[in-house]
Short mmCIF file of C-alpha atoms in Angstrom, two decimals:
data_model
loop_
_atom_site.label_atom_id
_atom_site.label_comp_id
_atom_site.label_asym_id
_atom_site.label_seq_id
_atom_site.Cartn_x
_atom_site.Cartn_y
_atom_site.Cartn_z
CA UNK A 1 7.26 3.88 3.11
CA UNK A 2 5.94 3.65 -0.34
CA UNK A 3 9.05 1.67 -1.33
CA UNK A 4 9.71 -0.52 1.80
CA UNK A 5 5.95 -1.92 1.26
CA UNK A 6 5.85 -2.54 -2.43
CA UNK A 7 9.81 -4.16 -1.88
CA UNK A 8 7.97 -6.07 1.09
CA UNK A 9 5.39 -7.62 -1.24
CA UNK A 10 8.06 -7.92 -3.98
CA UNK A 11 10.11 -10.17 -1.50
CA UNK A 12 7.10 -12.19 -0.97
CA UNK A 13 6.62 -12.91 -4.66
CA UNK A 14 10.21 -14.29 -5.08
CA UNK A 15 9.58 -16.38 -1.66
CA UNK A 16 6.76 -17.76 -3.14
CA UNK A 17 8.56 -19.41 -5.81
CA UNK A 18 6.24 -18.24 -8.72
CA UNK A 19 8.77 -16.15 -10.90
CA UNK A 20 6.07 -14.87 -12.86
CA UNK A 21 4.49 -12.98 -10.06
CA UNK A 22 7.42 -11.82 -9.15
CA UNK A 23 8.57 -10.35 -12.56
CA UNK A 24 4.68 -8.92 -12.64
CA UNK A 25 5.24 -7.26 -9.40
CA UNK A 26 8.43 -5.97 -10.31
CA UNK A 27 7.38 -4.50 -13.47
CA UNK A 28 4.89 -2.82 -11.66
CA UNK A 29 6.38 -1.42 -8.44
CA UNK A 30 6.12 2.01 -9.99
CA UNK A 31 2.69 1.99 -10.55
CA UNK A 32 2.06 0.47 -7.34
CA UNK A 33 4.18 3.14 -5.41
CA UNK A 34 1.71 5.57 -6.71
CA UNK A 35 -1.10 3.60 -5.91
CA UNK A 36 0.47 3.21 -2.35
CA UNK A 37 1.05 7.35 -2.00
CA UNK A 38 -2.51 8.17 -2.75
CA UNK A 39 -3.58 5.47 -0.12
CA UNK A 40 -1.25 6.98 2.35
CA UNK A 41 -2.27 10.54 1.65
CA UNK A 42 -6.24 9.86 2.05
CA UNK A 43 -5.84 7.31 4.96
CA UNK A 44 -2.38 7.49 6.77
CA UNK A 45 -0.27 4.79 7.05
CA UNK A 46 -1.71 2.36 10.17
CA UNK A 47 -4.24 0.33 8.20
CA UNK A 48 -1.37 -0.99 5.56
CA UNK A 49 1.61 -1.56 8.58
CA UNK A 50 -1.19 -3.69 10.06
CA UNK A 51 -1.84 -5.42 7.18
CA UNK A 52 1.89 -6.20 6.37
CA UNK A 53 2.31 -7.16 10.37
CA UNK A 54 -0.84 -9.67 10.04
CA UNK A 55 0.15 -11.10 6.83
CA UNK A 56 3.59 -11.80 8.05
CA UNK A 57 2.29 -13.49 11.16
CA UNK A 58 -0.41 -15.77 8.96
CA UNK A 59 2.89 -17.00 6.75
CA UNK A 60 4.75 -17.44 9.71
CA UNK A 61 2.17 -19.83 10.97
CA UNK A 62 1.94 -21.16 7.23
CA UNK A 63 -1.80 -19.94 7.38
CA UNK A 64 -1.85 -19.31 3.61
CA UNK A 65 -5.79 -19.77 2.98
CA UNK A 66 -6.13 -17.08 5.49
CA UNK A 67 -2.79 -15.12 4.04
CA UNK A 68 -4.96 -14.60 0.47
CA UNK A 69 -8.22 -13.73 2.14
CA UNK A 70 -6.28 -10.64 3.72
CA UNK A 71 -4.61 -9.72 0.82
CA UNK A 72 -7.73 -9.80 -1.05
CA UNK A 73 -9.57 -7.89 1.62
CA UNK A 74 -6.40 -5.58 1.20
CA UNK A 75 -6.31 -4.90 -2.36
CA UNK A 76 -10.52 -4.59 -2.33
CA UNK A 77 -10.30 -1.87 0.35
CA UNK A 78 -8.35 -0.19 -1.83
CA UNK A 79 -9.89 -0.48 -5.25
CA UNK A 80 -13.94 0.23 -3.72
CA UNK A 81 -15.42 1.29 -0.73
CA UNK A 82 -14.82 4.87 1.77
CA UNK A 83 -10.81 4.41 2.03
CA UNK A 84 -10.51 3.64 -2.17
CA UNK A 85 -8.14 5.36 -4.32
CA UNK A 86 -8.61 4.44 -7.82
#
C-alpha cells in the first residue's frame, strides 16, 4: 500500500504541472514510504484510503482550495497530534 499511495501522490505532482514538486516527491518516495509504514502500523490503513478517496473527489470537482486544506490537515495529522509518527 505504501507504494500505491506515495505513486498516487507522485501522479498528482506530475498532473499538476509543477515539475519541481514532482522531482521533490520523487526524490523522496523512499523516505515517504517509511513515513507511510509507521502510519500504517500505529493506525491501520482507513484514515489515509479516505483521504486519497476525498482528495480525488475535491479534484474531480476542481475544488482545489479545499484539495490543500485536506492535504494539509493530512500531512499535520501525521507530523503532531494522537495518530503522529515522527
Amino acid at each position: 500500500l505504501c507504494d500505491l499511495v506515495t505513486g498516487y501522490y507522485h501522479r498528482l505532482t506530475v498532473m499538476s504541472g509543477n515539475s519541481f514538486m514532482a522531482m521533490l516527491y520523487n526524490s523522496t518516495k523512499e523516505p515517504q514510504a517509511c513515513v507511510y509504514r509507521m502510519y500504517f502500523e500505529k493506525n491501520g490503513t482507513n484514515t489515509t484510503i479516505a483521504t486519497c478517496k476525498m482528495l480525488h473527489r475535491l479534484l474531480k470537482d476542481r475544488d482545489s482550495a479545499s484539495a490543500k486544506k485536506l492535504m494539509l490537515e493530512a500531512l499535520n495529522t501525521a507530523l503532531s497530534g494522537p495518530m503522529a509518527v515522527v
